mmCIF file with all atom_site columns, C-alpha atoms in Angstrom:
data_model
loop_
_atom_site.group_PDB
_atom_site.id
_atom_site.type_symbol
_atom_site.label_atom_id
_atom_site.label_alt_id
_atom_site.label_comp_id
_atom_site.label_asym_id
_atom_site.label_entity_id
_atom_site.label_seq_id
_atom_site.pdbx_PDB_ins_code
_atom_site.Cartn_x
_atom_site.Cartn_y
_atom_site.Cartn_z
_atom_site.occupancy
_atom_site.B_iso_or_equiv
_atom_site.pdbx_formal_charge
_atom_site.auth_seq_id
_atom_site.auth_comp_id
_atom_site.auth_asym_id
_atom_site.auth_atom_id
_atom_site.pdbx_PDB_model_num
ATOM 1   C CA . ASP K 1 1   ? 112.993 109.780 97.269  1.00 0.00 ? 1   ASP K CA 1
ATOM 2   C CA . LEU K 1 2   ? 114.949 106.615 97.842  1.00 0.00 ? 2   LEU K CA 1
ATOM 3   C CA . GLN K 1 3   ? 112.924 103.579 96.782  1.00 0.00 ? 3   GLN K CA 1
ATOM 4   C CA . LEU K 1 4   ? 113.677 99.872  96.840  1.00 0.00 ? 4   LEU K CA 1
ATOM 5   C CA . VAL K 1 5   ? 111.061 97.389  95.703  1.00 0.00 ? 5   VAL K CA 1
ATOM 6   C CA . GLU K 1 6   ? 111.538 93.662  96.101  1.00 0.00 ? 6   GLU K CA 1
ATOM 7   C CA . SER K 1 7   ? 109.760 91.119  93.934  1.00 0.00 ? 7   SER K CA 1
ATOM 8   C CA . GLY K 1 8   ? 109.970 87.537  92.746  1.00 0.00 ? 8   GLY K CA 1
ATOM 9   C CA . GLY K 1 9   ? 108.999 85.638  95.847  1.00 0.00 ? 9   GLY K CA 1
ATOM 10  C CA . GLY K 1 10  ? 106.554 82.776  95.828  1.00 0.00 ? 10  GLY K CA 1
ATOM 11  C CA . VAL K 1 11  ? 105.650 79.322  97.064  1.00 0.00 ? 11  VAL K CA 1
ATOM 12  C CA . VAL K 1 12  ? 107.919 76.521  95.882  1.00 0.00 ? 12  VAL K CA 1
ATOM 13  C CA . GLN K 1 13  ? 108.822 72.981  96.828  1.00 0.00 ? 13  GLN K CA 1
ATOM 14  C CA . PRO K 1 14  ? 112.171 71.983  98.327  1.00 0.00 ? 14  PRO K CA 1
ATOM 15  C CA . GLY K 1 15  ? 114.858 71.822  95.700  1.00 0.00 ? 15  GLY K CA 1
ATOM 16  C CA . GLU K 1 16  ? 113.237 74.362  93.426  1.00 0.00 ? 16  GLU K CA 1
ATOM 17  C CA . SER K 1 17  ? 114.482 77.823  92.484  1.00 0.00 ? 17  SER K CA 1
ATOM 18  C CA . LEU K 1 18  ? 113.406 81.447  92.566  1.00 0.00 ? 18  LEU K CA 1
ATOM 19  C CA . ARG K 1 19  ? 114.917 84.711  91.389  1.00 0.00 ? 19  ARG K CA 1
ATOM 20  C CA . LEU K 1 20  ? 114.362 87.760  93.525  1.00 0.00 ? 20  LEU K CA 1
ATOM 21  C CA . SER K 1 21  ? 114.717 91.294  92.218  1.00 0.00 ? 21  SER K CA 1
ATOM 22  C CA . CYS K 1 22  ? 115.335 94.590  93.974  1.00 0.00 ? 22  CYS K CA 1
ATOM 23  C CA . ALA K 1 23  ? 114.411 97.540  91.780  1.00 0.00 ? 23  ALA K CA 1
ATOM 24  C CA . THR K 1 24  ? 115.748 100.847 93.026  1.00 0.00 ? 24  THR K CA 1
ATOM 25  C CA . SER K 1 25  ? 115.383 104.547 92.335  1.00 0.00 ? 25  SER K CA 1
ATOM 26  C CA . GLY K 1 26  ? 116.146 107.849 93.961  1.00 0.00 ? 26  GLY K CA 1
ATOM 27  C CA . PHE K 1 27  ? 119.863 107.311 94.547  1.00 0.00 ? 27  PHE K CA 1
ATOM 28  C CA . ALA K 1 28  ? 123.032 106.533 92.592  1.00 0.00 ? 28  ALA K CA 1
ATOM 29  C CA . PHE K 1 29  ? 122.635 102.760 92.731  1.00 0.00 ? 29  PHE K CA 1
ATOM 30  C CA . GLY K 1 30  ? 125.985 102.004 91.138  1.00 0.00 ? 30  GLY K CA 1
ATOM 31  C CA . ASN K 1 31  ? 127.830 103.812 93.908  1.00 0.00 ? 31  ASN K CA 1
ATOM 32  C CA . TYR K 1 32  ? 126.514 101.621 96.717  1.00 0.00 ? 32  TYR K CA 1
ATOM 33  C CA . PRO K 1 33  ? 127.280 98.099  97.852  1.00 0.00 ? 33  PRO K CA 1
ATOM 34  C CA . MET K 1 34  ? 123.973 96.340  98.334  1.00 0.00 ? 34  MET K CA 1
ATOM 35  C CA . THR K 1 35  ? 122.683 93.650  100.650 1.00 0.00 ? 35  THR K CA 1
ATOM 36  C CA . TRP K 1 36  ? 119.921 91.078  100.981 1.00 0.00 ? 36  TRP K CA 1
ATOM 37  C CA . VAL K 1 37  ? 118.611 90.145  104.403 1.00 0.00 ? 37  VAL K CA 1
ATOM 38  C CA . ARG K 1 38  ? 115.748 87.885  105.438 1.00 0.00 ? 38  ARG K CA 1
ATOM 39  C CA . GLN K 1 39  ? 113.435 87.276  108.344 1.00 0.00 ? 39  GLN K CA 1
ATOM 40  C CA . ALA K 1 40  ? 111.977 83.851  108.934 1.00 0.00 ? 40  ALA K CA 1
ATOM 41  C CA . PRO K 1 41  ? 108.643 83.540  110.725 1.00 0.00 ? 41  PRO K CA 1
ATOM 42  C CA . GLY K 1 42  ? 109.110 84.167  114.420 1.00 0.00 ? 42  GLY K CA 1
ATOM 43  C CA . LYS K 1 43  ? 112.829 84.894  114.075 1.00 0.00 ? 43  LYS K CA 1
ATOM 44  C CA . GLY K 1 44  ? 115.071 87.928  113.803 1.00 0.00 ? 44  GLY K CA 1
ATOM 45  C CA . LEU K 1 45  ? 116.641 89.450  110.744 1.00 0.00 ? 45  LEU K CA 1
ATOM 46  C CA . GLU K 1 46  ? 119.459 87.474  109.147 1.00 0.00 ? 46  GLU K CA 1
ATOM 47  C CA . TRP K 1 47  ? 122.103 88.833  106.802 1.00 0.00 ? 47  TRP K CA 1
ATOM 48  C CA . VAL K 1 48  ? 122.102 86.759  103.602 1.00 0.00 ? 48  VAL K CA 1
ATOM 49  C CA . SER K 1 49  ? 124.388 88.244  100.971 1.00 0.00 ? 49  SER K CA 1
ATOM 50  C CA . SER K 1 50  ? 126.049 91.431  99.768  1.00 0.00 ? 50  SER K CA 1
ATOM 51  C CA . ILE K 1 51  ? 127.600 92.671  96.572  1.00 0.00 ? 51  ILE K CA 1
ATOM 52  C CA . SER K 1 52  ? 130.160 95.347  95.800  1.00 0.00 ? 52  SER K CA 1
ATOM 53  C CA . THR K 1 53  ? 129.410 98.385  93.670  1.00 0.00 ? 53  THR K CA 1
ATOM 54  C CA . GLY K 1 54  ? 130.696 96.831  90.470  1.00 0.00 ? 54  GLY K CA 1
ATOM 55  C CA . GLY K 1 55  ? 129.455 93.367  91.258  1.00 0.00 ? 55  GLY K CA 1
ATOM 56  C CA . THR K 1 56  ? 132.897 91.812  91.231  1.00 0.00 ? 56  THR K CA 1
ATOM 57  C CA . THR K 1 57  ? 132.948 90.974  94.930  1.00 0.00 ? 57  THR K CA 1
ATOM 58  C CA . THR K 1 58  ? 130.202 89.063  96.691  1.00 0.00 ? 58  THR K CA 1
ATOM 59  C CA . TRP K 1 59  ? 129.683 87.783  100.205 1.00 0.00 ? 59  TRP K CA 1
ATOM 60  C CA . TYR K 1 60  ? 127.357 85.051  101.466 1.00 0.00 ? 60  TYR K CA 1
ATOM 61  C CA . SER K 1 61  ? 126.240 83.691  104.796 1.00 0.00 ? 61  SER K CA 1
ATOM 62  C CA . ASP K 1 62  ? 127.262 80.119  105.447 1.00 0.00 ? 62  ASP K CA 1
ATOM 63  C CA . SER K 1 63  ? 123.624 79.072  105.347 1.00 0.00 ? 63  SER K CA 1
ATOM 64  C CA . VAL K 1 64  ? 123.196 80.048  101.683 1.00 0.00 ? 64  VAL K CA 1
ATOM 65  C CA . LYS K 1 65  ? 126.711 79.768  100.268 1.00 0.00 ? 65  LYS K CA 1
ATOM 66  C CA . GLY K 1 66  ? 126.768 77.562  97.207  1.00 0.00 ? 66  GLY K CA 1
ATOM 67  C CA . ARG K 1 67  ? 123.004 77.771  96.710  1.00 0.00 ? 67  ARG K CA 1
ATOM 68  C CA . PHE K 1 68  ? 122.278 81.487  96.312  1.00 0.00 ? 68  PHE K CA 1
ATOM 69  C CA . THR K 1 69  ? 123.868 83.892  93.833  1.00 0.00 ? 69  THR K CA 1
ATOM 70  C CA . ILE K 1 70  ? 123.739 87.648  94.183  1.00 0.00 ? 70  ILE K CA 1
ATOM 71  C CA . SER K 1 71  ? 124.153 89.908  91.174  1.00 0.00 ? 71  SER K CA 1
ATOM 72  C CA . ARG K 1 72  ? 123.376 93.414  90.004  1.00 0.00 ? 72  ARG K CA 1
ATOM 73  C CA . ASP K 1 73  ? 122.714 95.360  86.822  1.00 0.00 ? 73  ASP K CA 1
ATOM 74  C CA . ASN K 1 74  ? 123.812 98.933  87.395  1.00 0.00 ? 74  ASN K CA 1
ATOM 75  C CA . ALA K 1 75  ? 122.348 100.027 84.071  1.00 0.00 ? 75  ALA K CA 1
ATOM 76  C CA . LYS K 1 76  ? 118.930 98.913  85.333  1.00 0.00 ? 76  LYS K CA 1
ATOM 77  C CA . ASN K 1 77  ? 119.454 100.021 88.954  1.00 0.00 ? 77  ASN K CA 1
ATOM 78  C CA . THR K 1 78  ? 118.477 96.526  89.995  1.00 0.00 ? 78  THR K CA 1
ATOM 79  C CA . MET K 1 79  ? 119.928 93.814  92.197  1.00 0.00 ? 79  MET K CA 1
ATOM 80  C CA . TYR K 1 80  ? 119.063 90.140  92.054  1.00 0.00 ? 80  TYR K CA 1
ATOM 81  C CA . LEU K 1 81  ? 119.251 87.065  94.233  1.00 0.00 ? 81  LEU K CA 1
ATOM 82  C CA . GLN K 1 82  ? 119.078 83.674  92.547  1.00 0.00 ? 82  GLN K CA 1
ATOM 83  C CA . LEU K 1 83  ? 117.866 81.088  95.023  1.00 0.00 ? 83  LEU K CA 1
ATOM 84  C CA . ASN K 1 84  ? 118.633 77.499  94.043  1.00 0.00 ? 84  ASN K CA 1
ATOM 85  C CA . SER K 1 85  ? 118.159 74.237  95.906  1.00 0.00 ? 85  SER K CA 1
ATOM 86  C CA . LEU K 1 86  ? 115.696 75.904  98.215  1.00 0.00 ? 86  LEU K CA 1
ATOM 87  C CA . GLN K 1 87  ? 115.142 74.365  101.625 1.00 0.00 ? 87  GLN K CA 1
ATOM 88  C CA . THR K 1 88  ? 112.284 74.776  104.079 1.00 0.00 ? 88  THR K CA 1
ATOM 89  C CA . GLU K 1 89  ? 114.684 76.762  106.277 1.00 0.00 ? 89  GLU K CA 1
ATOM 90  C CA . ASP K 1 90  ? 114.838 79.405  103.519 1.00 0.00 ? 90  ASP K CA 1
ATOM 91  C CA . THR K 1 91  ? 111.208 80.322  104.141 1.00 0.00 ? 91  THR K CA 1
ATOM 92  C CA . ALA K 1 92  ? 111.299 84.008  105.039 1.00 0.00 ? 92  ALA K CA 1
ATOM 93  C CA . MET K 1 93  ? 110.549 87.543  104.005 1.00 0.00 ? 93  MET K CA 1
ATOM 94  C CA . TYR K 1 94  ? 113.454 88.810  101.942 1.00 0.00 ? 94  TYR K CA 1
ATOM 95  C CA . TYR K 1 95  ? 114.500 92.458  101.984 1.00 0.00 ? 95  TYR K CA 1
ATOM 96  C CA . CYS K 1 96  ? 117.078 94.467  100.085 1.00 0.00 ? 96  CYS K CA 1
ATOM 97  C CA . ALA K 1 97  ? 118.916 97.516  101.336 1.00 0.00 ? 97  ALA K CA 1
ATOM 98  C CA . ARG K 1 98  ? 122.065 99.528  100.885 1.00 0.00 ? 98  ARG K CA 1
ATOM 99  C CA . ALA K 1 99  ? 124.914 97.880  102.727 1.00 0.00 ? 99  ALA K CA 1
ATOM 100 C CA . GLN K 1 100 ? 125.777 101.079 104.568 1.00 0.00 ? 100 GLN K CA 1
ATOM 101 C CA . GLU K 1 101 ? 122.459 100.842 106.369 1.00 0.00 ? 101 GLU K CA 1
ATOM 102 C CA . VAL K 1 102 ? 121.973 97.119  106.906 1.00 0.00 ? 102 VAL K CA 1
ATOM 103 C CA . GLY K 1 103 ? 125.547 95.830  106.931 1.00 0.00 ? 103 GLY K CA 1
ATOM 104 C CA . LEU K 1 104 ? 127.998 94.437  104.417 1.00 0.00 ? 104 LEU K CA 1
ATOM 105 C CA . THR K 1 105 ? 129.083 91.091  105.903 1.00 0.00 ? 105 THR K CA 1
ATOM 106 C CA . GLN K 1 106 ? 127.118 91.077  109.096 1.00 0.00 ? 106 GLN K CA 1
ATOM 107 C CA . LEU K 1 107 ? 123.834 92.516  110.165 1.00 0.00 ? 107 LEU K CA 1
ATOM 108 C CA . ASN K 1 108 ? 123.521 95.968  111.659 1.00 0.00 ? 108 ASN K CA 1
ATOM 109 C CA . LYS K 1 109 ? 121.439 94.936  114.658 1.00 0.00 ? 109 LYS K CA 1
ATOM 110 C CA . ASN K 1 110 ? 119.736 98.311  114.762 1.00 0.00 ? 110 ASN K CA 1
ATOM 111 C CA . TYR K 1 111 ? 118.419 97.989  111.220 1.00 0.00 ? 111 TYR K CA 1
ATOM 112 C CA . VAL K 1 112 ? 114.678 97.854  110.712 1.00 0.00 ? 112 VAL K CA 1
ATOM 113 C CA . PRO K 1 113 ? 113.406 97.061  107.201 1.00 0.00 ? 113 PRO K CA 1
ATOM 114 C CA . ARG K 1 114 ? 111.595 99.946  105.584 1.00 0.00 ? 114 ARG K CA 1
ATOM 115 C CA . THR K 1 115 ? 110.579 98.156  102.407 1.00 0.00 ? 115 THR K CA 1
ATOM 116 C CA . GLN K 1 116 ? 107.746 95.746  101.712 1.00 0.00 ? 116 GLN K CA 1
ATOM 117 C CA . GLY K 1 117 ? 109.958 92.736  101.110 1.00 0.00 ? 117 GLY K CA 1
ATOM 118 C CA . THR K 1 118 ? 109.092 89.670  99.074  1.00 0.00 ? 118 THR K CA 1
ATOM 119 C CA . ARG K 1 119 ? 107.935 86.434  100.691 1.00 0.00 ? 119 ARG K CA 1
ATOM 120 C CA . VAL K 1 120 ? 109.548 83.104  99.923  1.00 0.00 ? 120 VAL K CA 1
ATOM 121 C CA . THR K 1 121 ? 107.785 79.987  101.139 1.00 0.00 ? 121 THR K CA 1
ATOM 122 C CA . VAL K 1 122 ? 109.411 76.601  100.680 1.00 0.00 ? 122 VAL K CA 1
ATOM 123 C CA . SER K 1 123 ? 107.046 73.775  101.477 1.00 0.00 ? 123 SER K CA 1
ATOM 124 C CA . SER K 1 124 ? 106.366 70.274  100.330 1.00 0.00 ? 124 SER K CA 1
#
């Protein structure tokens, strides 16, 4: 069975950092572009970042460009999202998914997260 498990969220102050992980199993991880999306309290899903199969090409939303870094380790079937210079507006539940389901550079508006996500709270 396809499984994706997010972790690494937490409560931090503005300007601090977090590293999110997306551990996967049940599919050939290295063959799939992958994506992070997020949902802030009371708001809809937002596409955040995607990464190509080999990790050489990455895409970011304007809201996180320059602050977040997406990466992957195909040997570990895991994707990461380094969140630096966190802002209160980054407070959200973060989800990972295969890009073919959620979107590569923009959100598939029909997508509904099927994983638990990891919560990031940025508060002073």
